[in-house]
mmCIF file of C-alpha atoms in Angstrom:
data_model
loop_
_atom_site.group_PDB
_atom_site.id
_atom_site.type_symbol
_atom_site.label_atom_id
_atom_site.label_comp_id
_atom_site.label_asym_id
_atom_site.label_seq_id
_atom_site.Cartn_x
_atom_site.Cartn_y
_atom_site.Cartn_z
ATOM 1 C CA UNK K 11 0.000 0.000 0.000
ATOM 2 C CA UNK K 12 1.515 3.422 -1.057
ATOM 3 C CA UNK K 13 -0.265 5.865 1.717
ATOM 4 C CA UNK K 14 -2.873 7.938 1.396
ATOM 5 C CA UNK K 15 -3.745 9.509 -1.903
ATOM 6 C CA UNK K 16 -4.830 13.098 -2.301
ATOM 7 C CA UNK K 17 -6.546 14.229 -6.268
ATOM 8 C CA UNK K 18 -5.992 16.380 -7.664
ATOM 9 C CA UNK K 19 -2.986 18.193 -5.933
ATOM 10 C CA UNK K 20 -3.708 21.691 -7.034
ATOM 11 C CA UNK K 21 -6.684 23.032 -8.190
ATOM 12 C CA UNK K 22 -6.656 26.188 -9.519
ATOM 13 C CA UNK K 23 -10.423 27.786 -10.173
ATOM 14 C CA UNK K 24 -12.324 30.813 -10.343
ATOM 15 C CA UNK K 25 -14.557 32.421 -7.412
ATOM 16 C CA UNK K 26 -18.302 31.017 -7.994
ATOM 17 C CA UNK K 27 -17.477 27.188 -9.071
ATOM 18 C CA UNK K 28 -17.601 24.169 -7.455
ATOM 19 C CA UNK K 29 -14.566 22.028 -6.750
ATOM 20 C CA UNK K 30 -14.095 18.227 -5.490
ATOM 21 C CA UNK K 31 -11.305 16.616 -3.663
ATOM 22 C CA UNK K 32 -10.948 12.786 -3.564
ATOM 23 C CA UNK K 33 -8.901 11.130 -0.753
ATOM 24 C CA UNK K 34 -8.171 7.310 -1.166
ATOM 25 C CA UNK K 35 -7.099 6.355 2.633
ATOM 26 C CA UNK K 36 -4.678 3.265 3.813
ATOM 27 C CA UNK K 37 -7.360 0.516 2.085
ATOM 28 C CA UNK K 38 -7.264 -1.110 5.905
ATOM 29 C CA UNK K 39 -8.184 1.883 7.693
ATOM 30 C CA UNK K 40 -11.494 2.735 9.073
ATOM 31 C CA UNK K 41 -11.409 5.983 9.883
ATOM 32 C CA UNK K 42 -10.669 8.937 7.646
ATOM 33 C CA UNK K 43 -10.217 12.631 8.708
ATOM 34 C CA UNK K 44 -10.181 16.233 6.640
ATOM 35 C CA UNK K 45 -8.375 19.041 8.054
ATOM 36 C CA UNK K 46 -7.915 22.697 6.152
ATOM 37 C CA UNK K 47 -4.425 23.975 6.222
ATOM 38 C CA UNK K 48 -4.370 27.959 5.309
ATOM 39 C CA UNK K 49 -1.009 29.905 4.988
ATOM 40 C CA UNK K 50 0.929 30.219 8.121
ATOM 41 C CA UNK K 51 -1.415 28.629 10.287
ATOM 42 C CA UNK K 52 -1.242 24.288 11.484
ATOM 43 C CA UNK K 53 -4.080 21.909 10.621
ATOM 44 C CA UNK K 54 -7.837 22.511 11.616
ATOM 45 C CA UNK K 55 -9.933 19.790 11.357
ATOM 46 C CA UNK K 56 -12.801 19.690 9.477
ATOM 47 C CA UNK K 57 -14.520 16.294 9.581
ATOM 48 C CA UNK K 58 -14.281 12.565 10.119
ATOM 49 C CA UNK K 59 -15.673 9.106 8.991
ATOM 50 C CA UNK K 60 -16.127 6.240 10.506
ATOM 51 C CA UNK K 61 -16.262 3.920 7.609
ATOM 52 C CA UNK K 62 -19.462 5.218 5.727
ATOM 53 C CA UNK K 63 -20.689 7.045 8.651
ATOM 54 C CA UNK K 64 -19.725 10.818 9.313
ATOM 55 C CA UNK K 65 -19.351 11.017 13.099
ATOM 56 C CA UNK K 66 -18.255 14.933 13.668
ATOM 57 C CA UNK K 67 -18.135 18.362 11.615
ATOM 58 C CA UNK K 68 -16.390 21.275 12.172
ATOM 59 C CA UNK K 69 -18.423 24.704 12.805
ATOM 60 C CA UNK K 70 -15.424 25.346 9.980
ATOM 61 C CA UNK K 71 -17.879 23.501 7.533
ATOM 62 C CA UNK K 72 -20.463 25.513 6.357
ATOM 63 C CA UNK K 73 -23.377 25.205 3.894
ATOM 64 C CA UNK K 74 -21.317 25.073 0.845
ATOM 65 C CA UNK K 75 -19.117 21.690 1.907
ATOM 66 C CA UNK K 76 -20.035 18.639 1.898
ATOM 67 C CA UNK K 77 -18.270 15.626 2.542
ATOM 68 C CA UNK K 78 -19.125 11.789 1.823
ATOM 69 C CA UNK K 79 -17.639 8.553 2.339
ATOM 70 C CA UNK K 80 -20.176 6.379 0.508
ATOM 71 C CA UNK K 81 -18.699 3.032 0.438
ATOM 72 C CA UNK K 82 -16.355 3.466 3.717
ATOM 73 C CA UNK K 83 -13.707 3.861 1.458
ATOM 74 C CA UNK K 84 -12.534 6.762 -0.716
ATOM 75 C CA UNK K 85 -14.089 10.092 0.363
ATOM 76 C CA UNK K 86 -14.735 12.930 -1.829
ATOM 77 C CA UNK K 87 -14.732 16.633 -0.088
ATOM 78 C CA UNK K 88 -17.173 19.074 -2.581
ATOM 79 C CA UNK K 89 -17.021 22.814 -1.982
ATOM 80 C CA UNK K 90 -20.069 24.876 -3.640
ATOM 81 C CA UNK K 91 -19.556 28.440 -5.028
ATOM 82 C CA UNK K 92 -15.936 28.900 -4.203
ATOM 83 C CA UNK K 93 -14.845 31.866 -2.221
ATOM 84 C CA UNK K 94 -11.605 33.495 -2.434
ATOM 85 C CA UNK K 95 -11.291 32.111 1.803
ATOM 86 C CA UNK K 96 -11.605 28.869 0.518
ATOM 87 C CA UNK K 97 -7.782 28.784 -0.691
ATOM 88 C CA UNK K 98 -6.092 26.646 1.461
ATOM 89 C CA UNK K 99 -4.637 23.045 1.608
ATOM 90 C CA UNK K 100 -6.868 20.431 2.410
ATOM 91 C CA UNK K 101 -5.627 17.641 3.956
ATOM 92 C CA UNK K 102 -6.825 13.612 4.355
ATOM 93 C CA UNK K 103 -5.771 11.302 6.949
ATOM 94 C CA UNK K 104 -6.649 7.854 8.063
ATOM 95 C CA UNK K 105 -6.436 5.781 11.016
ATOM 96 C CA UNK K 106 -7.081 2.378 12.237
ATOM 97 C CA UNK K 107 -9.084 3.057 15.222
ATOM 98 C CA UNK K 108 -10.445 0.397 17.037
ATOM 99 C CA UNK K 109 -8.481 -2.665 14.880
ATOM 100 C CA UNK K 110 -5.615 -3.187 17.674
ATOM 101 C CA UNK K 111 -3.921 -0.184 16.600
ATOM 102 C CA UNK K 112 -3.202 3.246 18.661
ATOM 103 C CA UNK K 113 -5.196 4.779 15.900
ATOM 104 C CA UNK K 114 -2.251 6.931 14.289
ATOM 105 C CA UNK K 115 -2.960 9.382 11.736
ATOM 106 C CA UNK K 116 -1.662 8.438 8.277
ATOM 107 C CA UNK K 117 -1.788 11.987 6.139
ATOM 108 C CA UNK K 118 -1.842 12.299 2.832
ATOM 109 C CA UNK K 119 0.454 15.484 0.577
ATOM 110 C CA UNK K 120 -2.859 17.051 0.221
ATOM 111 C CA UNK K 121 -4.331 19.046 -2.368
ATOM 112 C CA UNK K 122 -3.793 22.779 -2.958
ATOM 113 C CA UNK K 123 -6.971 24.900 -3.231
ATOM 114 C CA UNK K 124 -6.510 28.501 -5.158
ATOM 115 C CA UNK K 125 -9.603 30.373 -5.791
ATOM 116 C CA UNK K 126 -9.288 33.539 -8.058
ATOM 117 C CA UNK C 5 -10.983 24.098 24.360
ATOM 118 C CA UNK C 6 -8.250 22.887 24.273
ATOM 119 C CA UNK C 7 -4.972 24.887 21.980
ATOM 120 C CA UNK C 8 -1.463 24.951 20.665
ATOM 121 C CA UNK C 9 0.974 27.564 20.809
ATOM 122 C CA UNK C 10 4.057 27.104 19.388
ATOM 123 C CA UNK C 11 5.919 30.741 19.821
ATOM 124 C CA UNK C 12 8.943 30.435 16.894
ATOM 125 C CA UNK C 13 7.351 30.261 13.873
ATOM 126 C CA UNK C 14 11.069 29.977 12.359
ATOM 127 C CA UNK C 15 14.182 28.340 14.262
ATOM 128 C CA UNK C 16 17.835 28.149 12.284
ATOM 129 C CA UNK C 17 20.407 25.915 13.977
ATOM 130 C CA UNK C 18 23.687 25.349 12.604
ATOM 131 C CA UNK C 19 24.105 21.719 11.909
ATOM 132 C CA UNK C 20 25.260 19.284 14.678
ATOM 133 C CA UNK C 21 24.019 21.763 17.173
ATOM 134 C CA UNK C 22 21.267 21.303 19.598
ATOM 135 C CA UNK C 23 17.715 22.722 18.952
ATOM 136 C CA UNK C 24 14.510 23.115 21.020
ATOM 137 C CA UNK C 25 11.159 23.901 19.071
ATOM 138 C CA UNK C 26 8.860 24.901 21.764
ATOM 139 C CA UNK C 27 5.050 23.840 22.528
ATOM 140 C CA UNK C 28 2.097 24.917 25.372
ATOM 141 C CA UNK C 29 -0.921 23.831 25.449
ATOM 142 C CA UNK C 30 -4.298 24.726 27.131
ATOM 143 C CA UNK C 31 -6.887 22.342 27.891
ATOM 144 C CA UNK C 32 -9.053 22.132 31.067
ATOM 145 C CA UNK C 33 -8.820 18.334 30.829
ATOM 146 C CA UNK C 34 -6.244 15.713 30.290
ATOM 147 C CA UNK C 35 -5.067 15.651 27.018
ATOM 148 C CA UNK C 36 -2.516 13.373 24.545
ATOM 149 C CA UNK C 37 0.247 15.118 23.268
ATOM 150 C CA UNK C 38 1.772 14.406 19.493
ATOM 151 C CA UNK C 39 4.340 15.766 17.305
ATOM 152 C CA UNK C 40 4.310 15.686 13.443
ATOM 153 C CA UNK C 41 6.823 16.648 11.081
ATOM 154 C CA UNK C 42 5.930 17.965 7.514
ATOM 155 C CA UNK C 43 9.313 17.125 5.443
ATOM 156 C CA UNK C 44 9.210 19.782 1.997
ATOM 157 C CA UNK C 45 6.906 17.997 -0.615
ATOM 158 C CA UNK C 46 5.972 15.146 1.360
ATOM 159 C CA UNK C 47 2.747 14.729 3.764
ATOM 160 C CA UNK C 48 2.571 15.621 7.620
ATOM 161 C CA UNK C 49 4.402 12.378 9.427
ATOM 162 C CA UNK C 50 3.684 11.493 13.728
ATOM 163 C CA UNK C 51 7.724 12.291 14.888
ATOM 164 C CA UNK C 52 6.387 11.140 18.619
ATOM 165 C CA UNK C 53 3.485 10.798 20.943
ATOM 166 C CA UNK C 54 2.262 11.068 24.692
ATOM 167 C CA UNK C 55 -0.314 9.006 25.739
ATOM 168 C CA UNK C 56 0.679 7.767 29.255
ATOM 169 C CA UNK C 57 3.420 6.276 31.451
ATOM 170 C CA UNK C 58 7.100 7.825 31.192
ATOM 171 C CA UNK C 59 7.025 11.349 30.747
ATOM 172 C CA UNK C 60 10.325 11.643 28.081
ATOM 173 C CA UNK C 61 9.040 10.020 24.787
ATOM 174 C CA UNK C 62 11.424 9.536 21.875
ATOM 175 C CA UNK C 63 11.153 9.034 18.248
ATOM 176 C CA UNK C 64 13.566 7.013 15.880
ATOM 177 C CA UNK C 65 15.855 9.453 14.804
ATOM 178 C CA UNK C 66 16.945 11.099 17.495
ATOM 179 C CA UNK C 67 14.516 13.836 18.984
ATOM 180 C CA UNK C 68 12.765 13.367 22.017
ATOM 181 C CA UNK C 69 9.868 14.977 23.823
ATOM 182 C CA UNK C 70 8.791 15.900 27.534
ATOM 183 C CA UNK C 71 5.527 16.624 29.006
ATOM 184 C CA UNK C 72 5.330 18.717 31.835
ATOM 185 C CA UNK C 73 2.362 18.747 33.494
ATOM 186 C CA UNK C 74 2.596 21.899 35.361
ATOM 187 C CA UNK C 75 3.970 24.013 33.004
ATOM 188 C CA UNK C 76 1.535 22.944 30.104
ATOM 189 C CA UNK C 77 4.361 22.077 27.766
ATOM 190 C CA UNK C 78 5.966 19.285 25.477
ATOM 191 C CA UNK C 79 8.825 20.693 24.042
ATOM 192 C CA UNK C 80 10.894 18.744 21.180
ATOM 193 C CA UNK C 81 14.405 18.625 21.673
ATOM 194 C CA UNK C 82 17.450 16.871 19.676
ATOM 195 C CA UNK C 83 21.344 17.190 20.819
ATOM 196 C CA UNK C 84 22.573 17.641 17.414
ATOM 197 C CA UNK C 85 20.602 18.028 14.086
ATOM 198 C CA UNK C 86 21.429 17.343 11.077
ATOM 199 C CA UNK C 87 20.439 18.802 7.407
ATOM 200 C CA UNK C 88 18.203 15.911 7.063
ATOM 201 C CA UNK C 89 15.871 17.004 9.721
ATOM 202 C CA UNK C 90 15.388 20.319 7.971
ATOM 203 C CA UNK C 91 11.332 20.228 7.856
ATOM 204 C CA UNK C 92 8.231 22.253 9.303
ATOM 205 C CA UNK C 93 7.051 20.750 13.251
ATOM 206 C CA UNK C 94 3.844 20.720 14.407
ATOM 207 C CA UNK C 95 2.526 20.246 17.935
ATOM 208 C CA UNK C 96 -0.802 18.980 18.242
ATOM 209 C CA UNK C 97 -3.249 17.682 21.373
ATOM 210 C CA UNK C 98 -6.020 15.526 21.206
ATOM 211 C CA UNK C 99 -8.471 14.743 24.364
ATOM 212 C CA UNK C 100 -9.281 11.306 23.271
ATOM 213 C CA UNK C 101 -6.323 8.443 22.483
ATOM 214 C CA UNK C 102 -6.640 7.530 18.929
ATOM 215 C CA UNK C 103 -6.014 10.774 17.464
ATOM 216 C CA UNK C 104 -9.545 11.906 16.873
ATOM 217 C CA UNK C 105 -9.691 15.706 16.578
ATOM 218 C CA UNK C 106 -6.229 16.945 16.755
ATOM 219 C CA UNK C 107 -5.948 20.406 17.623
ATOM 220 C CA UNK C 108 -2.311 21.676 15.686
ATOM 221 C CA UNK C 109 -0.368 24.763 16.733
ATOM 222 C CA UNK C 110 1.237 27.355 14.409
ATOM 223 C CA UNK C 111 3.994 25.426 13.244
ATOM 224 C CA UNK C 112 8.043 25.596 13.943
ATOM 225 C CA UNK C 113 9.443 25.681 10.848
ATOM 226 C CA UNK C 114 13.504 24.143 11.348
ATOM 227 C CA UNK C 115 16.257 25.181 8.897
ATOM 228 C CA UNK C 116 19.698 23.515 9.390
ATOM 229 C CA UNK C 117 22.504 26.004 8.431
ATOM 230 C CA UNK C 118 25.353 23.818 6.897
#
């Protein structure tokens, strides 16, 4: 297994459209995370998945993402009407909570949000 | 709520000198204690972790970490670096073990002077 795999890895798009992320996580791991990244600043998280269930959001998600894990396996993270706030990095990471591990985060390079 | 504060957004050590990146945290409850490393290009990697027991925690390659309780911190420490370990550090606390949640600080970003 080669990690966790971020698409695309920059996006580059105007203010107004819609963009969507794709994380593929550690194909063993149950749990997979999103986290925002801006400039200067660490990680904040955004939301999680339990397999197909989505067990926390962020007050940093509003209205315009959404985030689904359909078949407990790749997520895809959709942001509606891009705003020039939205540029950031945004991060995947999965775990193996509850399987006998210590449920370390496994994070992938991310993919690089610009919003014009 | 719990948070990070890492005050040096930048350190520069000479190589095969000794560093300190500092961390503090707030958090009304007991909380687990992590640091990651982002190496350029690559993805954010766990360097070490508190979860319980000894209070000094050390990774593989040479830095090691200790959480002290009444002063709030877990500062990251290694006796000589090398150009290798040139990369960005970020502290980060979580309230329940398995990483869930991770609350990151600012960042430390470590440049190695040859």
């Amino acid at each position: 297994d080669t990690g966790v795999s971020q698409d695309p890895r920059h996006k580059i798009t105007k203010r107004g459209q819609n963009v969507t992320f794709r994380c593929d996580p550690i194909s063993e791991h149950n749990r997979l995370y999103w986290y925002r990244q801006t400039l200067g600043q660490g990680p904040e998280f955004l939301t999680y998945f339990q397999n197909e269930a989505q067990l926390e959001k962020s007050r940093l998600l509003s209205d315009r993402f959404s985030a689904e894990r359909p078949k407990g396996s790749f997520s895809t993270l959709e942001i509606q009407r891009t705003e020039q706030g939205d540029s950031a990095m945004y991060l995947c990471a999965s775990s193996s909570r509850g399987q006998g591990d210590d449920g370390e985060l496994f994070f992938g390079e991310g993919s690089r949000l610009t919003v014009l | 709520a719990q948070s990070v504060t890492q005050l040096d957004s930048q350190v520069p050590v000479f190589e095969e000198a000794p560093v300190e990146l500092r961390c503090n945290y707030s958090s009304s409850v007991s909380v687990y204690l992590f640091w990651y490393v982002q190496y350029p290009n690559q993805g954010l990697q766990l360097l070490l972790k508190y979860l319980s027991g000894s209070t000094l925690v050390e990774s593989i390659n040479g830095f090691e970490a200790e959480f002290n309780k009444s002063q709030t911190s877990f500062h990251l420490r290694k006796p000589s670096v090398h150009i290798s370990d040139t990369a960005e550090y970020f502290c980060a606390v979580s309230l329940n073990f398995g990483n869930e949640k991770l609350t990151f600080g600012t960042g430390t970003r470590l440049t190695i002077i040859p």
